[in-house]
GROMACS .gro file of C-alpha atoms in nm:
model
  196
    1MET     CA    1  -0.687  -0.818  -1.501
    2ALA     CA    2  -0.974  -0.582  -1.566
    3SER     CA    3  -0.959  -0.237  -1.418
    4GLY     CA    4  -1.096  -0.244  -1.063
    5GLU     CA    5  -1.063  -0.622  -1.038
    6GLU     CA    6  -0.886  -0.744  -0.727
    7PRO     CA    7  -0.569  -0.948  -0.777
    8THR     CA    8  -0.538  -1.300  -0.644
    9LEU     CA    9  -0.245  -1.326  -0.406
   10VAL     CA   10  -0.036  -1.617  -0.281
   11ALA     CA   11   0.161  -1.610   0.044
   12PHE     CA   12   0.450  -1.837   0.138
   13ALA     CA   13   0.627  -1.897   0.469
   14ALA     CA   14   0.932  -2.124   0.489
   15GLY     CA   15   0.860  -2.268   0.145
   16ARG     CA   16   0.497  -2.349   0.229
   17LEU     CA   17   0.191  -2.196   0.067
   18VAL     CA   18   0.002  -2.050   0.364
   19ALA     CA   19  -0.264  -1.838   0.191
   20ARG     CA   20  -0.428  -1.779  -0.145
   21GLY     CA   21  -0.708  -1.535  -0.225
   22THR     CA   22  -0.800  -1.167  -0.240
   23PRO     CA   23  -0.577  -0.916  -0.063
   24ALA     CA   24  -0.824  -0.899   0.230
   25GLU     CA   25  -0.842  -1.280   0.261
   26VAL     CA   26  -0.465  -1.324   0.250
   27ALA     CA   27  -0.405  -1.033   0.487
   28LEU     CA   28  -0.648  -1.179   0.743
   29THR     CA   29  -0.487  -1.524   0.720
   30LEU     CA   30  -0.141  -1.374   0.766
   31LYS     CA   31  -0.264  -1.153   1.052
   32ARG     CA   32  -0.392  -1.464   1.233
   33LEU     CA   33  -0.068  -1.652   1.165
   34THR     CA   34   0.146  -1.372   1.304
   35ASP     CA   35  -0.083  -1.327   1.604
   36GLU     CA   36  -0.041  -1.699   1.686
   37GLY     CA   37   0.339  -1.675   1.674
   38ASP     CA   38   0.627  -1.603   1.440
   39PRO     CA   39   0.562  -1.785   1.110
   40GLY     CA   40   0.900  -1.670   0.978
   41ALA     CA   41   0.954  -1.458   0.670
   42LEU     CA   42   0.630  -1.408   0.481
   43LEU     CA   43   0.651  -1.361   0.106
   44VAL     CA   44   0.339  -1.238  -0.074
   45PHE     CA   45   0.305  -1.234  -0.452
   46ASP     CA   46   0.046  -1.148  -0.713
   47ALA     CA   47  -0.052  -1.502  -0.821
   48LYS     CA   48  -0.049  -1.413  -1.191
   49THR     CA   49   0.251  -1.182  -1.232
   50SER     CA   50   0.459  -1.290  -0.929
   51ARG     CA   51   0.523  -0.927  -0.843
   52PRO     CA   52   0.576  -0.879  -0.469
   53PHE     CA   53   0.270  -0.751  -0.286
   54GLU     CA   54   0.290  -0.564   0.043
   55LEU     CA   55   0.026  -0.609   0.309
   56ASP     CA   56  -0.010  -0.400   0.623
   57LEU     CA   57  -0.101  -0.634   0.909
   58ARG     CA   58  -0.106  -0.371   1.185
   59GLY     CA   59  -0.416  -0.324   1.395
   60SER     CA   60  -0.725  -0.535   1.453
   61GLU     CA   61  -0.857  -0.796   1.210
   62ASP     CA   62  -1.140  -0.559   1.119
   63LEU     CA   63  -0.891  -0.284   1.036
   64VAL     CA   64  -0.672  -0.523   0.832
   65ALA     CA   65  -0.979  -0.647   0.639
   66TRP     CA   66  -1.098  -0.291   0.575
   67ARG     CA   67  -0.753  -0.173   0.468
   68HIS     CA   68  -0.714  -0.448   0.208
   69GLY     CA   69  -1.076  -0.477   0.096
   70PRO     CA   70  -1.195  -0.361  -0.244
   71PRO     CA   71  -1.230   0.014  -0.293
   72ALA     CA   72  -1.577   0.147  -0.217
   73ARG     CA   73  -1.798   0.149  -0.522
   74ALA     CA   74  -2.065   0.408  -0.595
   75ALA     CA   75  -2.407   0.280  -0.485
   76VAL     CA   76  -2.571   0.388  -0.811
   77ALA     CA   77  -2.395   0.392  -1.144
   78ASP     CA   78  -2.413   0.719  -1.333
   79PRO     CA   79  -2.631   0.642  -1.637
   80GLY     CA   80  -2.467   0.928  -1.826
   81ALA     CA   81  -2.114   0.799  -1.768
   82LYS     CA   82  -1.925   0.706  -2.081
   83LYS     CA   83  -1.841   0.338  -2.115
   84VAL     CA   84  -1.518   0.409  -2.301
   85ARG     CA   85  -1.239   0.605  -2.138
   86ALA     CA   86  -0.956   0.753  -2.334
   87VAL     CA   87  -0.623   0.774  -2.158
   88ALA     CA   88  -0.372   1.017  -2.298
   89GLY     CA   89  -0.029   0.881  -2.366
   90GLU     CA   90   0.272   0.954  -2.574
   91VAL     CA   91   0.364   0.748  -2.877
   92ARG     CA   92   0.705   0.799  -3.033
   93LEU     CA   93   0.747   0.670  -3.385
   94LEU     CA   94   0.973   0.741  -3.676
   95GLY     CA   95   0.844   0.945  -3.969
   96ARG     CA   96   0.799   0.636  -4.188
   97HIS     CA   97   0.581   0.480  -3.916
   98TRP     CA   98   0.357   0.786  -3.899
   99SER     CA   99   0.333   0.790  -4.279
  100TRP     CA  100   0.225   0.426  -4.286
  101LEU     CA  101  -0.029   0.483  -4.009
  102ALA     CA  102  -0.176   0.783  -4.192
  103GLU     CA  103  -0.234   0.569  -4.502
  104GLN     CA  104  -0.433   0.305  -4.311
  105PRO     CA  105  -0.815   0.300  -4.314
  106GLY     CA  106  -0.947   0.500  -4.021
  107GLY     CA  107  -0.620   0.682  -3.960
  108ALA     CA  108  -0.350   0.640  -3.698
  109SER     CA  109  -0.571   0.604  -3.389
  110ALA     CA  110  -0.796   0.337  -3.537
  111THR     CA  111  -0.497   0.145  -3.672
  112LEU     CA  112  -0.316   0.157  -3.339
  113ARG     CA  113  -0.630   0.031  -3.162
  114ARG     CA  114  -0.660  -0.258  -3.411
  115LEU     CA  115  -0.293  -0.349  -3.365
  116VAL     CA  116  -0.325  -0.342  -2.986
  117GLU     CA  117  -0.639  -0.559  -2.995
  118ALA     CA  118  -0.471  -0.808  -3.228
  119ALA     CA  119  -0.171  -0.828  -2.996
  120ARG     CA  120  -0.401  -0.875  -2.694
  121ARG     CA  121  -0.565  -1.174  -2.867
  122ASP     CA  122  -0.214  -1.314  -2.923
  123PRO     CA  123  -0.302  -1.591  -3.170
  124THR     CA  124   0.051  -1.734  -3.162
  125GLY     CA  125   0.064  -1.749  -2.783
  126GLU     CA  126   0.398  -1.566  -2.784
  127VAL     CA  127   0.285  -1.296  -2.541
  128ALA     CA  128   0.135  -1.553  -2.303
  129ARG     CA  129   0.454  -1.761  -2.323
  130ARG     CA  130   0.671  -1.458  -2.247
  131HIS     CA  131   0.451  -1.351  -1.954
  132SER     CA  132   0.461  -1.706  -1.819
  133GLN     CA  133   0.840  -1.714  -1.837
  134GLU     CA  134   0.874  -1.375  -1.671
  135SER     CA  135   0.630  -1.458  -1.391
  136ALA     CA  136   0.786  -1.799  -1.321
  137TYR     CA  137   1.137  -1.653  -1.325
  138ARG     CA  138   1.036  -1.364  -1.097
  139PHE     CA  139   0.886  -1.608  -0.844
  140MET     CA  140   1.174  -1.858  -0.869
  141SER     CA  141   1.435  -1.589  -0.821
  142VAL     CA  142   1.283  -1.470  -0.495
  143ILE     CA  143   1.177  -1.795  -0.336
  144ALA     CA  144   1.395  -2.064  -0.494
  145GLY     CA  145   1.717  -1.880  -0.578
  146ASP     CA  146   1.910  -2.088  -0.323
  147GLU     CA  147   1.750  -2.420  -0.417
  148VAL     CA  148   1.954  -2.695  -0.582
  149GLY     CA  149   1.901  -2.685  -0.958
  150PHE     CA  150   1.783  -2.322  -0.971
  151GLU     CA  151   2.020  -2.215  -1.250
  152GLU     CA  152   1.953  -2.528  -1.453
  153ALA     CA  153   1.575  -2.490  -1.405
  154THR     CA  154   1.602  -2.128  -1.521
  155ARG     CA  155   1.785  -2.230  -1.838
  156ALA     CA  156   1.526  -2.503  -1.901
  157LEU     CA  157   1.241  -2.255  -1.847
  158PHE     CA  158   1.369  -2.015  -2.112
  159ALA     CA  159   1.458  -2.302  -2.347
  160GLY     CA  160   1.110  -2.457  -2.312
  161ASP     CA  161   1.275  -2.781  -2.197
  162VAL     CA  162   1.007  -2.956  -1.989
  163PRO     CA  163   1.200  -3.269  -1.884
  164HIS     CA  164   1.497  -3.070  -1.754
  165PHE     CA  165   1.272  -2.809  -1.588
  166GLU     CA  166   1.083  -3.081  -1.403
  167ALA     CA  167   1.402  -3.267  -1.312
  168HIS     CA  168   1.571  -2.959  -1.168
  169THR     CA  169   1.267  -2.847  -0.966
  170LYS     CA  170   1.195  -3.196  -0.832
  171THR     CA  171   1.371  -3.148  -0.497
  172TRP     CA  172   1.222  -2.805  -0.425
  173PRO     CA  173   0.967  -2.770  -0.143
  174PRO     CA  174   0.638  -2.916  -0.275
  175ASP     CA  175   0.435  -2.592  -0.264
  176VAL     CA  176   0.714  -2.391  -0.427
  177ARG     CA  177   0.761  -2.657  -0.696
  178GLN     CA  178   0.386  -2.677  -0.765
  179HIS     CA  179   0.338  -2.300  -0.791
  180THR     CA  180   0.649  -2.259  -1.007
  181ARG     CA  181   0.525  -2.526  -1.246
  182GLU     CA  182   0.180  -2.362  -1.263
  183LEU     CA  183   0.338  -2.027  -1.349
  184ALA     CA  184   0.562  -2.187  -1.611
  185SER     CA  185   0.289  -2.396  -1.776
  186ALA     CA  186   0.228  -2.159  -2.070
  187ALA     CA  187   0.602  -2.109  -2.121
  188LEU     CA  188   0.655  -2.485  -2.136
  189ALA     CA  189   0.340  -2.578  -2.331
  190ASP     CA  190   0.524  -2.628  -2.662
  191GLY     CA  191   0.793  -2.833  -2.491
  192ALA     CA  192   0.533  -3.055  -2.327
  193GLU     CA  193   0.370  -3.124  -2.665
  194LYS     CA  194   0.709  -3.213  -2.816
  195ALA     CA  195   0.790  -3.441  -2.521
  196ASP     CA  196   0.464  -3.640  -2.572
   0.00000   0.00000   0.00000
């Protein structure tokens, strides 16, 4: 997600998907649901990472929408503002790593930037597969940990075993099953190709 970009959220109540959208959209939907009655436990996740997301539903709908809306942007962009921002960080490497970096064209900083960009492109799909596994597992653990077949589905997810993953998630609530399979799609892509 680009800096400043709003996440897409998903909200579940009793195993049902009740909202999907920006934080403000989901917060307003949940505010209306809770104002109409007790929808039960509400679980809100970042739709991509499955990290829990907290929403504050107190106050009027206008206040809830304002609270969860995008941050105010400057009306006019500063034409003199730099387009590239450097963020200081600490990199700990062994001496042999620093020696190798120093020998590379452009020096250590340029080499590190090239390595990071290459990893971000992820030509093998390994990073995407790992993120898919982690996100699916994070979501499953919270919302489907008590479902029949959870442990078997988890093993199948990390093994890339599509038939077993689908078999062990088959009896889960439809919205939970659908979202779990969406999250796991990149993790299971190789298994799906082998199964065909």
